[in-house]
Amino acid sequence: MITDPELDDAWESAAAPEAPAAPEVVEPAAPRDRRRYPGWLWALGGVLAASAVWAGGLYAYGDELAAPDVAYEAPERLCDTFKASALTAALPGLQTGQAARESNAALDWAVCVFSVRGKETESGDRIRYHGAAEIEVHRKADPGVEFGLSGPGKRFAGMESATVSGLGERAVMYTDQAGRMPALQVLDGGAVLTLWLSGADRLDKNGAPTNEVITDTLDYEAVKYALIEDMRKLMDAVRKG
């Protein structure tokens, strides 16, 4: 259950213009070569690349930034440690994909990728969504220096942002301009934790993405609340001690 104080500022956009109303249809991206691979594989590649950029930017500061007091750890198998139960309730059919872990001089990073294959249509197609739980444990530099920045070159550049109270030291909910594709990111105890959901594309009977127009009927407000609830569980699951 989410208490009222957490929602006081949760959906107040940091951008001045009012977000446009959600469109009735979403045009999917044209299918690429990745259609031959499982959905979790290219999603995993994307989050690996994003974390590499984040880590490189902070590590470049070197000894100029004080090392944070670390309160979290990045487990070897995040999919075993954390279960997105609230998100699963909001999106029936959520399936855990692949877990991965990376470590270097600057940070430890772990991810659990998941996907949702929606209800089958009359033609046998399904709409697919992707998401992941991530944790970055920073040992060399305080991640708070760049947390919440969304300018050019940043992971969530061009997205709407809103603060979420009651989670860690700072928390931000990102969405596209239509209020969809949410990503919740939390800064706490020398770590950055992220839960996100993205999509959607349509799969044919063979599991390959099609190039058809998608009518996206997912309740994204429910997804945002589920991300907040599951973020608490993620923080508890990877906290030291």
PDB file of N, CA and C in Angstrom, residues 81-120:
ATOM      1  N   THR A  81      17.044 -13.232  -6.197  1.00  0.00           N
ATOM      2  CA  THR A  81      16.967 -12.414  -4.996  1.00  0.00           C
ATOM      3  C   THR A  81      15.707 -11.560  -4.945  1.00  0.00           C
ATOM      4  N   PHE A  82      15.260 -11.099  -6.116  1.00  0.00           N
ATOM      5  CA  PHE A  82      14.145 -10.159  -6.191  1.00  0.00           C
ATOM      6  C   PHE A  82      13.055 -10.673  -7.123  1.00  0.00           C
ATOM      7  N   LYS A  83      11.806 -10.548  -6.675  1.00  0.00           N
ATOM      8  CA  LYS A  83      10.645 -10.906  -7.487  1.00  0.00           C
ATOM      9  C   LYS A  83       9.740  -9.682  -7.611  1.00  0.00           C
ATOM     10  N   ALA A  84       9.427  -9.289  -8.831  1.00  0.00           N
ATOM     11  CA  ALA A  84       8.586  -8.113  -9.077  1.00  0.00           C
ATOM     12  C   ALA A  84       7.114  -8.503  -8.955  1.00  0.00           C
ATOM     13  N   SER A  85       6.666  -8.732  -7.737  1.00  0.00           N
ATOM     14  CA  SER A  85       5.319  -9.268  -7.526  1.00  0.00           C
ATOM     15  C   SER A  85       4.232  -8.249  -7.864  1.00  0.00           C
ATOM     16  N   ALA A  86       4.436  -6.979  -7.542  1.00  0.00           N
ATOM     17  CA  ALA A  86       3.419  -5.971  -7.854  1.00  0.00           C
ATOM     18  C   ALA A  86       3.310  -5.763  -9.362  1.00  0.00           C
ATOM     19  N   LEU A  87       4.433  -5.737 -10.033  1.00  0.00           N
ATOM     20  CA  LEU A  87       4.414  -5.577 -11.481  1.00  0.00           C
ATOM     21  C   LEU A  87       3.787  -6.797 -12.144  1.00  0.00           C
ATOM     22  N   THR A  88       4.031  -7.962 -11.591  1.00  0.00           N
ATOM     23  CA  THR A  88       3.426  -9.180 -12.121  1.00  0.00           C
ATOM     24  C   THR A  88       1.908  -9.128 -11.994  1.00  0.00           C
ATOM     25  N   ALA A  89       1.418  -8.567 -10.890  1.00  0.00           N
ATOM     26  CA  ALA A  89      -0.026  -8.440 -10.706  1.00  0.00           C
ATOM     27  C   ALA A  89      -0.621  -7.443 -11.696  1.00  0.00           C
ATOM     28  N   ALA A  90       0.127  -6.380 -11.998  1.00  0.00           N
ATOM     29  CA  ALA A  90      -0.358  -5.363 -12.938  1.00  0.00           C
ATOM     30  C   ALA A  90      -0.262  -5.831 -14.383  1.00  0.00           C
ATOM     31  N   LEU A  91       0.690  -6.721 -14.655  1.00  0.00           N
ATOM     32  CA  LEU A  91       0.904  -7.232 -16.004  1.00  0.00           C
ATOM     33  C   LEU A  91       0.940  -8.754 -15.957  1.00  0.00           C
ATOM     34  N   PRO A  92      -0.199  -9.410 -15.931  1.00  0.00           N
ATOM     35  CA  PRO A  92      -0.206 -10.880 -15.916  1.00  0.00           C
ATOM     36  C   PRO A  92       0.566 -11.430 -17.104  1.00  0.00           C
ATOM     37  N   GLY A  93       1.385 -12.423 -16.828  1.00  0.00           N
ATOM     38  CA  GLY A  93       2.193 -13.015 -17.881  1.00  0.00           C
ATOM     39  C   GLY A  93       3.644 -12.582 -17.845  1.00  0.00           C
ATOM     40  N   LEU A  94       4.032 -11.791 -16.823  1.00  0.00           N
ATOM     41  CA  LEU A  94       5.425 -11.371 -16.711  1.00  0.00           C
ATOM     42  C   LEU A  94       6.321 -12.580 -16.491  1.00  0.00           C
ATOM     43  N   GLN A  95       7.396 -12.638 -17.257  1.00  0.00           N
ATOM     44  CA  GLN A  95       8.329 -13.759 -17.179  1.00  0.00           C
ATOM     45  C   GLN A  95       9.744 -13.246 -16.937  1.00  0.00           C
ATOM     46  N   THR A  96      10.438 -13.887 -16.026  1.00  0.00           N
ATOM     47  CA  THR A  96      11.830 -13.537 -15.765  1.00  0.00           C
ATOM     48  C   THR A  96      12.700 -14.078 -16.879  1.00  0.00           C
ATOM     49  N   GLY A  97      13.606 -13.241 -17.361  1.00  0.00           N
ATOM     50  CA  GLY A  97      14.491 -13.661 -18.434  1.00  0.00           C
ATOM     51  C   GLY A  97      15.864 -14.033 -17.930  1.00  0.00           C
ATOM     52  N   GLN A  98      16.801 -13.122 -18.056  1.00  0.00           N
ATOM     53  CA  GLN A  98      18.188 -13.427 -17.764  1.00  0.00           C
ATOM     54  C   GLN A  98      18.740 -12.480 -16.714  1.00  0.00           C
ATOM     55  N   ALA A  99      19.566 -13.010 -15.820  1.00  0.00           N
ATOM     56  CA  ALA A  99      20.279 -12.199 -14.844  1.00  0.00           C
ATOM     57  C   ALA A  99      21.727 -12.057 -15.287  1.00  0.00           C
ATOM     58  N   ALA A 100      22.335 -10.929 -14.957  1.00  0.00           N
ATOM     59  CA  ALA A 100      23.742 -10.702 -15.276  1.00  0.00           C
ATOM     60  C   ALA A 100      24.365  -9.840 -14.192  1.00  0.00           C
ATOM     61  N   ARG A 101      25.675  -9.940 -14.080  1.00  0.00           N
ATOM     62  CA  ARG A 101      26.400  -9.123 -13.099  1.00  0.00           C
ATOM     63  C   ARG A 101      27.740  -8.719 -13.690  1.00  0.00           C
ATOM     64  N   GLU A 102      28.133  -7.470 -13.476  1.00  0.00           N
ATOM     65  CA  GLU A 102      29.416  -6.960 -13.913  1.00  0.00           C
ATOM     66  C   GLU A 102      30.083  -6.244 -12.745  1.00  0.00           C
ATOM     67  N   SER A 103      31.409  -6.212 -12.753  1.00  0.00           N
ATOM     68  CA  SER A 103      32.140  -5.534 -11.691  1.00  0.00           C
ATOM     69  C   SER A 103      33.410  -4.928 -12.260  1.00  0.00           C
ATOM     70  N   ASN A 104      33.740  -3.709 -11.844  1.00  0.00           N
ATOM     71  CA  ASN A 104      35.013  -3.093 -12.204  1.00  0.00           C
ATOM     72  C   ASN A 104      35.503  -2.264 -11.025  1.00  0.00           C
ATOM     73  N   ALA A 105      36.519  -1.461 -11.253  1.00  0.00           N
ATOM     74  CA  ALA A 105      37.114  -0.706 -10.157  1.00  0.00           C
ATOM     75  C   ALA A 105      36.154   0.321  -9.571  1.00  0.00           C
ATOM     76  N   ALA A 106      35.174   0.748 -10.352  1.00  0.00           N
ATOM     77  CA  ALA A 106      34.282   1.813  -9.912  1.00  0.00           C
ATOM     78  C   ALA A 106      32.994   1.312  -9.279  1.00  0.00           C
ATOM     79  N   LEU A 107      32.461   0.202  -9.787  1.00  0.00           N
ATOM     80  CA  LEU A 107      31.157  -0.225  -9.280  1.00  0.00           C
ATOM     81  C   LEU A 107      30.900  -1.703  -9.521  1.00  0.00           C
ATOM     82  N   ASP A 108      29.899  -2.203  -8.786  1.00  0.00           N
ATOM     83  CA  ASP A 108      29.307  -3.510  -9.036  1.00  0.00           C
ATOM     84  C   ASP A 108      27.911  -3.252  -9.599  1.00  0.00           C
ATOM     85  N   TRP A 109      27.525  -4.032 -10.591  1.00  0.00           N
ATOM     86  CA  TRP A 109      26.246  -3.816 -11.259  1.00  0.00           C
ATOM     87  C   TRP A 109      25.567  -5.155 -11.501  1.00  0.00           C
ATOM     88  N   ALA A 110      24.266  -5.207 -11.233  1.00  0.00           N
ATOM     89  CA  ALA A 110      23.498  -6.428 -11.458  1.00  0.00           C
ATOM     90  C   ALA A 110      22.167  -6.064 -12.091  1.00  0.00           C
ATOM     91  N   VAL A 111      21.637  -6.983 -12.891  1.00  0.00           N
ATOM     92  CA  VAL A 111      20.373  -6.755 -13.578  1.00  0.00           C
ATOM     93  C   VAL A 111      19.579  -8.046 -13.661  1.00  0.00           C
ATOM     94  N   CYS A 112      18.267  -7.903 -13.624  1.00  0.00           N
ATOM     95  CA  CYS A 112      17.342  -8.997 -13.917  1.00  0.00           C
ATOM     96  C   CYS A 112      16.381  -8.483 -14.976  1.00  0.00           C
ATOM     97  N   VAL A 113      16.423  -9.068 -16.145  1.00  0.00           N
ATOM     98  CA  VAL A 113      15.572  -8.651 -17.266  1.00  0.00           C
ATOM     99  C   VAL A 113      14.315  -9.509 -17.279  1.00  0.00           C
ATOM    100  N   PHE A 114      13.184  -8.873 -17.561  1.00  0.00           N
ATOM    101  CA  PHE A 114      11.944  -9.628 -17.679  1.00  0.00           C
ATOM    102  C   PHE A 114      11.139  -9.126 -18.870  1.00  0.00           C
ATOM    103  N   SER A 115      10.179  -9.927 -19.276  1.00  0.00           N
ATOM    104  CA  SER A 115       9.335  -9.565 -20.413  1.00  0.00           C
ATOM    105  C   SER A 115       7.914  -9.994 -20.140  1.00  0.00           C
ATOM    106  N   VAL A 116       6.991  -9.358 -20.841  1.00  0.00           N
ATOM    107  CA  VAL A 116       5.577  -9.668 -20.723  1.00  0.00           C
ATOM    108  C   VAL A 116       5.018  -9.873 -22.116  1.00  0.00           C
ATOM    109  N   ARG A 117       4.457 -11.011 -22.340  1.00  0.00           N
ATOM    110  CA  ARG A 117       3.773 -11.274 -23.599  1.00  0.00           C
ATOM    111  C   ARG A 117       2.292 -11.255 -23.317  1.00  0.00           C
ATOM    112  N   GLY A 118       1.604 -10.214 -23.813  1.00  0.00           N
ATOM    113  CA  GLY A 118       0.210  -9.958 -23.483  1.00  0.00           C
ATOM    114  C   GLY A 118      -0.743 -11.010 -24.009  1.00  0.00           C
ATOM    115  N   LYS A 119      -2.027 -10.719 -23.853  1.00  0.00           N
ATOM    116  CA  LYS A 119      -3.047 -11.665 -24.272  1.00  0.00           C
ATOM    117  C   LYS A 119      -3.011 -11.866 -25.790  1.00  0.00           C
ATOM    118  N   GLU A 120      -3.294 -13.073 -26.173  1.00  0.00           N
ATOM    119  CA  GLU A 120      -3.293 -13.401 -27.596  1.00  0.00           C
ATOM    120  C   GLU A 120      -4.519 -12.792 -28.280  1.00  0.00           C
TER     121      GLU A 120
END
